[in-house]
Every structure is written in structure tokens, then in C-alpha cells.
Amino acid sequence: MTTLPTVFITGASSGIGATYAERFARRGHDLVLVARDKSRLDNLAARLREASDVAVEVLQADLTSPADLSALETRLRDDARIGVLINNAGTPQSGGFLEQSAETIERLITLNTTALTRLAAAIAPRFAQSGTGAIVNIGSVVGFAPEFGMSIYGATKAFVLFLSQGLNLELSPKGVYVQAVLPASTRTEIWERAGIDVNTLPEVMEVGELVDAALVGFDRRELVTIPPLHVAERWDALDGARQGLMSDIRQAHAAEHYQPQARGDRKN
Ligand SMILES: NC(=O)c1ccc[n+]([C@@H]2O[C@H](COP(=O)([O-])OP(=O)(O)OC[C@H]3O[C@@H](n4cnc5c(N)ncnc54)[C@H](OP(=O)(O)O)[C@@H]3O)[C@@H](O)[C@H]2O)c1
């Protein structure tokens, strides 16, 4: 009998992370759950042990704390039972760019990008060496949409997509699966944390539907899973356009429309 890998989930105390925990427990995986709110993690862990008869460990950690982050990195490096990393913890942006303080910018970028990257980097060498393992990074469709007025949050989520695409190219030949999951509006506490009443949104996906769809993509070993995207070809077209653009980058010379005017036309 093969033992299922343990799943390590950040931001597991609520919303998407807690739902991933519930779904992987149902599939029979042991879990390591990470977040700041220990009592919520303990309650979830007790419920999952009872319902699914799996081992659930709780690690209280603030991913913006250097000491906490480094302890989690050590755990990911050393614990060979951990075979799936769900890089889910994230924080929203409240207010526009002009309303941000140094602290809110620092926290948002540290949690949404630095912590996610460092955890992936801690586990990737072990996965690459064993030729197995999965890294799931939770991005957002906001990463496609500067129009939404969440410039810093969106930039962190564009980072998550790019990082996942790059990691896929580097790690999939070594047997490591990388997935970027891009939700749109999903009913979780993130909206309250951003100071927005979720009930004022025109359309919202329920969190169970979001995670179940993400897991369909996971089971298919899809690189980019966008549960709310109803025309899958849109993603293929976007990625195709990107590759087309790259094929027209010629490094030796500036494009014709950037060539300075002929010498005779120039004022000296
Ligand atoms: N809901 C949406 O509409 C939506 C859409 C697109 C993308 N997403 C992304 O989905 C992911 C999960 O968000 P969610 O919607 O499920 O929101 P959520 O319910 O607010 O969950 C966020 C989780 O992150 C944890 N967390 C926050 N700050 C942390 C920190 N400093 N250290 C450790 N853990 C921290 C929270 O737990 P503690 O407070 O206990 O630490 C919580 O478990 C995020 O990356 C978010 O950007 C959400």
C-alpha cells in the first residue's frame, strides 16, 4: 500500500485554505495546517481528525515574521512525508495606492510573494531530488486586471502566476508538479479583511465550488487553473499572444518605430 503524502497548507484557518484542508483530509491525506490563529486551527484539526481519521498537525506562524518563516522552511526541507505544498495564505489590499502606509505595503508584499516564494524554495530541492511532489500557488484573476484598482495586490498575484510558470519550466522535467490557481471573487473572510461587504458584490463563487474546481485542475496536472473562466481558450490565446510577442523581440537593434530620425532632420 502506498502512503499518501502529507499536505502542508498555509492560511488554513479560514476560507480557501480551510477548504483545501477539508478536501485533502477526505482524500485520506495527513495535514500540516499553518496560520496565526491557533485556536481556529485547533478546532479545524479536531474536526478533521474526527471526520476523516487522518493525522493533523497545527503550526501557529505569522508568515511575515522572519523567525516563524525560517522555522517553516526548516520543516519543509527536513520532513520527507510532506509531498504537497499549498501556498495559500494571502492578504488583500484595503484602499488605493495613495492610501497605503509603508507597513501595509511591506506586509502585503511579504506575505503574498516573499513567504510564498521562500516556502516553495525550501521544499523544491527535496521534491526535485525525489522526482515527486506538488506545489500549488494561489494567485488571483486580479493579477490580470490593473483596472480593478488594487495595484499592489494585483502585482503580487501577477508575480505568483509568473513564478508558477517559471517553476513549472524548471521543475516539471524533474518530476515536480506546479499549479497556479486563480480564483475570482470567492465567499471568504478576505472581503471583510479588506473592508468590503461580500454581499455587495454582483457575483461570488462559494468556496467549496472554487476548491473542488481547483482540485479538478490539480488531478489533471494542469499548470494554470482558473475556475471562474468559462472559455478556456481565452487563457490559451493570452499565453499564445505572449509567446508571439517574445518571438518579435530582437535584441540587437531597437525597433524601427524607435529609430531616431535621419541625421539631416535632427537639430544639433
Ligand atoms: N476570496 C477571494 O475572493 C479570493 C480571490 C482570489 C484570490 N484569493 C486568494 O486566496 C488565498 C486565500 O484567501 P481566502 O479568500 O481564503 O481569505 P481568508 O479567509 O482571509 O484566508 C486567509 C488565510 O491566510 C491566513 N493569513 C493571513 N495573514 C497571515 C500571516 N501573516 N501569516 C500566516 N497566515 C496568514 C489567515 O489566517 P490567520 O488570520 O489565522 O493568520 C487565513 O487562514 C489568498 O492568497 C487570496 O489572495 C482569494
Tab-separated table of C-alpha atoms and ligand atoms in Angstrom:
chain	number	residue	atom	x	y	z
A	1	MET	CA	0.000	0.000	0.000
A	2	THR	CA	1.427	3.414	-0.896
A	3	THR	CA	1.270	6.094	1.766
A	4	LEU	CA	-0.353	9.326	0.639
A	5	PRO	CA	1.843	12.402	1.024
A	6	THR	CA	1.217	14.834	3.839
A	7	VAL	CA	-0.244	18.147	2.659
A	8	PHE	CA	1.171	21.392	4.108
A	9	ILE	CA	-1.325	24.246	3.831
A	10	THR	CA	-0.676	27.895	4.682
A	11	GLY	CA	-3.597	30.123	5.589
A	12	ALA	CA	-5.565	27.066	6.682
A	13	SER	CA	-7.574	28.730	9.455
A	14	SER	CA	-10.317	30.003	7.127
A	15	GLY	CA	-11.634	30.276	3.588
A	16	ILE	CA	-9.837	28.573	0.725
A	17	GLY	CA	-7.065	27.088	2.901
A	18	ALA	CA	-9.509	25.542	5.399
A	19	THR	CA	-11.490	24.109	2.490
A	20	TYR	CA	-8.366	22.570	0.920
A	21	ALA	CA	-7.670	21.029	4.345
A	22	GLU	CA	-11.114	19.502	4.482
A	23	ARG	CA	-10.921	18.156	0.916
A	24	PHE	CA	-7.434	16.617	1.320
A	25	ALA	CA	-8.456	15.092	4.659
A	26	ARG	CA	-11.419	13.494	2.904
A	27	ARG	CA	-8.980	12.043	0.377
A	28	GLY	CA	-7.070	10.478	3.274
A	29	HIS	CA	-4.026	12.768	3.437
A	30	ASP	CA	-2.387	13.737	6.707
A	31	LEU	CA	-2.126	17.501	7.094
A	32	VAL	CA	0.058	20.252	8.469
A	33	LEU	CA	-2.008	23.397	8.937
A	34	VAL	CA	-0.409	26.830	9.237
A	35	ALA	CA	-1.856	30.230	10.209
A	36	ARG	CA	-1.685	32.780	13.031
A	37	ASP	CA	-4.958	31.896	14.778
A	38	LYS	CA	-4.098	28.729	16.697
A	39	SER	CA	-7.498	28.167	18.266
A	40	ARG	CA	-9.209	28.163	14.878
A	41	LEU	CA	-6.577	25.740	13.539
A	42	ASP	CA	-7.030	23.509	16.593
A	43	ASN	CA	-10.802	23.421	16.110
A	44	LEU	CA	-10.449	22.585	12.422
A	45	ALA	CA	-7.825	19.933	13.174
A	46	ALA	CA	-10.060	18.265	15.780
A	47	ARG	CA	-12.977	18.227	13.354
A	48	LEU	CA	-10.888	16.736	10.526
A	49	ARG	CA	-9.282	14.052	12.739
A	50	GLU	CA	-12.744	13.017	13.859
A	51	ALA	CA	-14.360	13.094	10.407
A	52	SER	CA	-11.572	11.621	8.287
A	53	ASP	CA	-9.301	9.698	10.657
A	54	VAL	CA	-6.148	11.465	9.432
A	55	ALA	CA	-3.236	12.960	11.388
A	56	VAL	CA	-3.451	16.734	11.549
A	57	GLU	CA	-0.707	18.921	12.966
A	58	VAL	CA	-1.140	22.590	13.724
A	59	LEU	CA	1.675	25.108	13.376
A	60	GLN	CA	0.990	28.609	14.590
A	61	ALA	CA	3.051	31.006	12.480
A	62	ASP	CA	2.990	34.531	11.150
A	63	LEU	CA	4.465	34.244	7.670
A	64	THR	CA	5.616	37.858	7.819
A	65	SER	CA	7.801	37.052	10.853
A	66	PRO	CA	11.356	36.104	9.800
A	67	ALA	CA	11.722	33.638	12.703
A	68	ASP	CA	8.400	31.903	12.005
A	69	LEU	CA	9.094	31.714	8.281
A	70	SER	CA	12.519	30.250	8.787
A	71	ALA	CA	11.141	27.558	11.149
A	72	LEU	CA	8.611	26.568	8.469
A	73	GLU	CA	11.362	26.428	5.827
A	74	THR	CA	13.339	24.034	8.025
A	75	ARG	CA	10.295	21.831	8.438
A	76	LEU	CA	9.659	21.746	4.674
A	77	ARG	CA	13.300	20.909	3.971
A	78	ASP	CA	13.502	18.134	6.546
A	79	ASP	CA	10.140	16.384	6.639
A	80	ALA	CA	10.111	13.881	3.787
A	81	ARG	CA	6.469	12.985	4.485
A	82	ILE	CA	5.359	16.374	3.144
A	83	GLY	CA	4.661	15.880	-0.545
A	84	VAL	CA	2.218	18.696	-1.334
A	85	LEU	CA	2.613	22.398	-0.502
A	86	ILE	CA	-0.491	24.576	-0.779
A	87	ASN	CA	0.853	28.133	-0.782
A	88	ASN	CA	-2.456	29.791	0.028
A	89	ALA	CA	-2.028	32.411	2.780
A	90	GLY	CA	-2.599	35.880	1.418
A	91	THR	CA	-3.845	39.256	2.421
A	92	PRO	CA	-5.938	41.752	0.469
A	93	GLN	CA	-5.352	45.446	-0.181
A	94	SER	CA	-7.613	47.944	1.555
A	95	GLY	CA	-7.874	51.248	-0.290
A	96	GLY	CA	-5.995	52.558	-3.304
A	97	PHE	CA	-2.284	53.139	-3.792
A	98	LEU	CA	-2.403	56.623	-2.280
A	99	GLU	CA	-3.846	55.250	0.954
A	100	GLN	CA	-1.091	52.717	1.697
A	101	SER	CA	1.433	53.043	4.501
A	102	ALA	CA	4.943	51.615	4.450
A	103	GLU	CA	3.732	48.917	6.876
A	104	THR	CA	0.712	47.800	4.812
A	105	ILE	CA	2.831	47.649	1.632
A	106	GLU	CA	5.550	45.685	3.388
A	107	ARG	CA	3.114	43.189	4.951
A	108	LEU	CA	1.171	42.616	1.739
A	109	ILE	CA	4.231	42.016	-0.428
A	110	THR	CA	6.000	39.929	2.216
A	111	LEU	CA	3.041	37.605	2.770
A	112	ASN	CA	1.790	37.325	-0.816
A	113	THR	CA	5.156	36.984	-2.551
A	114	THR	CA	8.236	36.600	-0.306
A	115	ALA	CA	6.804	33.989	2.068
A	116	LEU	CA	5.218	32.030	-0.794
A	117	THR	CA	8.486	32.022	-2.750
A	118	ARG	CA	10.629	31.069	0.234
A	119	LEU	CA	8.383	28.143	1.167
A	120	ALA	CA	8.452	26.887	-2.433
A	121	ALA	CA	12.238	27.308	-2.490
A	122	ALA	CA	12.584	25.375	0.777
A	123	ILE	CA	10.729	22.339	-0.486
A	124	ALA	CA	11.658	22.333	-4.192
A	125	PRO	CA	15.175	20.810	-3.890
A	126	ARG	CA	13.847	17.827	-1.933
A	127	PHE	CA	10.998	17.352	-4.430
A	128	ALA	CA	13.408	17.647	-7.374
A	129	GLN	CA	15.718	15.104	-5.819
A	130	SER	CA	12.947	12.598	-5.211
A	131	GLY	CA	11.269	13.285	-8.570
A	132	THR	CA	7.860	13.806	-6.967
A	133	GLY	CA	5.825	16.444	-5.152
A	134	ALA	CA	3.395	19.239	-5.892
A	135	ILE	CA	3.491	22.971	-5.271
A	136	VAL	CA	0.172	24.800	-5.541
A	137	ASN	CA	0.275	28.602	-5.518
A	138	ILE	CA	-2.908	30.603	-5.044
A	139	GLY	CA	-2.928	33.640	-7.327
A	140	SER	CA	-5.910	35.690	-8.456
A	141	VAL	CA	-7.545	36.944	-11.638
A	142	VAL	CA	-6.789	40.392	-10.173
A	143	GLY	CA	-3.266	39.714	-11.458
A	144	PHE	CA	-4.686	40.192	-14.981
A	145	ALA	CA	-6.623	43.329	-14.117
A	146	PRO	CA	-4.893	46.623	-13.276
A	147	GLU	CA	-8.358	48.131	-13.900
A	148	PHE	CA	-9.571	46.790	-10.534
A	149	GLY	CA	-7.714	49.477	-8.559
A	150	MET	CA	-5.809	47.006	-6.356
A	151	SER	CA	-2.399	47.686	-7.872
A	152	ILE	CA	-0.181	46.208	-5.181
A	153	TYR	CA	-2.341	43.153	-4.506
A	154	GLY	CA	-2.715	42.565	-8.255
A	155	ALA	CA	1.028	42.913	-8.757
A	156	THR	CA	1.673	40.270	-6.079
A	157	LYS	CA	-0.759	37.939	-7.827
A	158	ALA	CA	0.840	38.573	-11.248
A	159	PHE	CA	4.096	37.594	-9.513
A	160	VAL	CA	2.506	34.342	-8.290
A	161	LEU	CA	1.442	33.413	-11.830
A	162	PHE	CA	4.834	34.245	-13.344
A	163	LEU	CA	6.675	32.396	-10.592
A	164	SER	CA	4.483	29.325	-11.099
A	165	GLN	CA	5.076	29.372	-14.859
A	166	GLY	CA	8.807	29.638	-14.326
A	167	LEU	CA	8.877	26.925	-11.660
A	168	ASN	CA	6.890	24.658	-13.931
A	169	LEU	CA	9.518	25.033	-16.660
A	170	GLU	CA	12.358	24.426	-14.218
A	171	LEU	CA	10.848	21.697	-12.070
A	172	SER	CA	8.431	19.661	-14.177
A	173	PRO	CA	11.313	17.966	-16.070
A	174	LYS	CA	12.436	16.787	-12.620
A	175	GLY	CA	9.036	15.285	-11.835
A	176	VAL	CA	7.652	18.135	-9.698
A	177	TYR	CA	4.126	19.344	-10.406
A	178	VAL	CA	3.422	23.099	-10.115
A	179	GLN	CA	-0.062	24.597	-10.259
A	180	ALA	CA	-1.233	28.214	-10.173
A	181	VAL	CA	-4.858	28.566	-9.094
A	182	LEU	CA	-6.508	31.877	-9.984
A	183	PRO	CA	-9.812	32.470	-8.224
A	184	ALA	CA	-12.063	35.472	-8.844
A	185	SER	CA	-14.480	36.698	-6.126
A	186	THR	CA	-14.969	33.840	-3.684
A	187	ARG	CA	-17.014	33.955	-0.484
A	188	THR	CA	-14.381	34.048	2.289
A	189	GLU	CA	-13.280	36.370	5.069
A	190	ILE	CA	-10.816	38.118	2.788
A	191	TRP	CA	-13.525	40.593	1.825
A	192	GLU	CA	-14.206	41.545	5.424
A	193	ARG	CA	-10.433	41.869	5.954
A	194	ALA	CA	-10.402	44.308	3.006
A	195	GLY	CA	-13.317	46.268	4.490
A	196	ILE	CA	-15.760	45.164	1.757
A	197	ASP	CA	-19.199	43.617	2.344
A	198	VAL	CA	-19.120	40.444	0.230
A	199	ASN	CA	-22.905	40.697	-0.188
A	200	THR	CA	-22.490	43.884	-2.224
A	201	LEU	CA	-20.537	42.011	-4.926
A	202	PRO	CA	-22.534	41.251	-8.081
A	203	GLU	CA	-21.223	37.674	-8.376
A	204	VAL	CA	-19.422	35.459	-5.867
A	205	MET	CA	-18.343	31.821	-6.036
A	206	GLU	CA	-18.857	29.621	-2.983
A	207	VAL	CA	-15.531	28.476	-1.561
A	208	GLY	CA	-16.325	24.745	-1.847
A	209	GLU	CA	-17.043	25.112	-5.553
A	210	LEU	CA	-13.779	27.020	-6.034
A	211	VAL	CA	-11.616	24.432	-4.289
A	212	ASP	CA	-13.357	21.466	-5.929
A	213	ALA	CA	-12.714	23.030	-9.352
A	214	ALA	CA	-9.096	23.758	-8.405
A	215	LEU	CA	-8.715	20.093	-7.463
A	216	VAL	CA	-10.066	19.006	-10.855
A	217	GLY	CA	-7.179	21.019	-12.350
A	218	PHE	CA	-4.791	19.503	-9.771
A	219	ASP	CA	-5.838	15.961	-10.650
A	220	ARG	CA	-5.329	16.770	-14.358
A	221	ARG	CA	-1.865	18.140	-13.521
A	222	GLU	CA	-2.841	21.454	-15.153
A	223	LEU	CA	-0.383	24.353	-14.792
A	224	VAL	CA	-2.883	27.222	-14.675
A	225	THR	CA	-6.359	26.639	-13.257
A	226	ILE	CA	-8.860	29.494	-13.440
A	227	PRO	CA	-12.121	28.091	-12.031
A	228	PRO	CA	-14.288	31.110	-12.970
A	229	LEU	CA	-13.006	31.287	-16.585
A	230	HIS	CA	-15.787	29.842	-18.715
A	231	VAL	CA	-13.968	29.967	-22.064
A	232	ALA	CA	-10.765	28.013	-21.502
A	233	GLU	CA	-9.409	29.049	-24.924
A	234	ARG	CA	-9.042	32.624	-23.597
A	235	TRP	CA	-6.107	31.515	-21.499
A	236	ASP	CA	-4.545	29.663	-24.446
A	237	ALA	CA	-4.944	32.808	-26.585
A	238	LEU	CA	-3.341	35.016	-23.922
A	239	ASP	CA	-0.407	32.662	-23.500
A	240	GLY	CA	-0.097	32.291	-27.284
A	241	ALA	CA	-0.033	36.109	-27.665
A	242	ARG	CA	2.726	36.297	-25.056
A	243	GLN	CA	4.816	33.752	-26.926
A	244	GLY	CA	4.144	35.603	-30.195
A	245	LEU	CA	5.353	38.834	-28.607
A	246	MET	CA	8.541	37.122	-27.451
A	247	SER	CA	9.196	35.892	-30.990
A	248	ASP	CA	9.235	39.539	-32.171
A	249	ILE	CA	11.801	40.672	-29.598
A	250	ARG	CA	15.111	41.183	-31.452
A	251	GLN	CA	17.820	42.056	-29.027
A	252	ALA	CA	20.429	43.571	-31.344
A	253	HIS	CA	18.533	46.675	-32.532
A	254	ALA	CA	15.730	48.985	-31.442
A	255	ALA	CA	12.514	48.615	-33.419
A	256	GLU	CA	12.042	50.753	-36.497
A	257	HIS	CA	9.474	52.985	-34.771
A	258	TYR	CA	12.085	53.816	-32.103
A	259	GLN	CA	14.877	54.655	-34.565
A	260	PRO	CA	15.981	58.313	-34.216
A	261	GLN	CA	15.055	60.440	-37.234
A	262	ALA	CA	17.541	60.576	-40.122
A	263	ARG	CA	20.584	62.763	-39.258
A	264	GLY	CA	19.639	65.572	-41.622
A	265	ASP	CA	16.263	66.081	-39.872
A	266	ARG	CA	17.819	66.422	-36.455
A	267	LYS	CA	18.508	69.696	-34.696
A	268	ASN	CA	22.040	69.717	-33.326
B	1	LIG	N1	-11.618	35.073	-1.636
B	1	LIG	C1	-11.367	35.616	-2.810
B	1	LIG	O1	-12.214	36.271	-3.423
B	1	LIG	C2	-10.015	35.401	-3.437
B	1	LIG	C3	-9.879	35.679	-4.802
B	1	LIG	C4	-8.645	35.492	-5.405
B	1	LIG	C5	-7.577	35.024	-4.666
B	1	LIG	N2	-7.740	34.760	-3.333
B	1	LIG	C6	-6.549	34.307	-2.592
B	1	LIG	O2	-6.867	33.124	-1.881
B	1	LIG	C7	-5.988	32.995	-0.769
B	1	LIG	C8	-6.784	32.623	0.471
B	1	LIG	O3	-7.634	33.687	0.804
B	1	LIG	P1	-9.124	33.498	1.333
B	1	LIG	O4	-10.015	34.110	0.338
B	1	LIG	O5	-9.346	32.109	1.753
B	1	LIG	O6	-9.088	34.516	2.564
B	1	LIG	P2	-9.143	34.318	4.125
B	1	LIG	O7	-10.341	33.543	4.529
B	1	LIG	O8	-8.963	35.701	4.671
B	1	LIG	O9	-7.871	33.427	4.441
B	1	LIG	C9	-6.575	33.926	4.523
B	1	LIG	C10	-5.751	32.944	5.328
B	1	LIG	O10	-4.411	33.441	5.402
B	1	LIG	C11	-4.018	33.437	6.763
B	1	LIG	N3	-3.075	34.516	6.999
B	1	LIG	C12	-3.277	35.851	6.837
B	1	LIG	N4	-2.185	36.542	7.204
B	1	LIG	C13	-1.271	35.623	7.609
B	1	LIG	C14	0.051	35.698	8.116
B	1	LIG	N5	0.662	36.877	8.285
B	1	LIG	N6	0.697	34.558	8.446
B	1	LIG	C15	0.089	33.368	8.312
B	1	LIG	N7	-1.158	33.218	7.817
B	1	LIG	C16	-1.826	34.339	7.474
B	1	LIG	C17	-5.295	33.629	7.551
B	1	LIG	O11	-5.217	33.078	8.861
B	1	LIG	P3	-4.828	33.876	10.216
B	1	LIG	O12	-5.553	35.175	10.188
B	1	LIG	O13	-5.271	32.917	11.278
B	1	LIG	O14	-3.338	34.011	10.166
B	1	LIG	C18	-6.252	32.782	6.739
B	1	LIG	O15	-6.146	31.437	7.130
B	1	LIG	C19	-5.227	34.320	-0.663
B	1	LIG	O16	-3.937	34.169	-1.208
B	1	LIG	C20	-6.048	35.257	-1.521
B	1	LIG	O17	-5.281	36.311	-2.062
B	1	LIG	C21	-8.923	34.937	-2.705
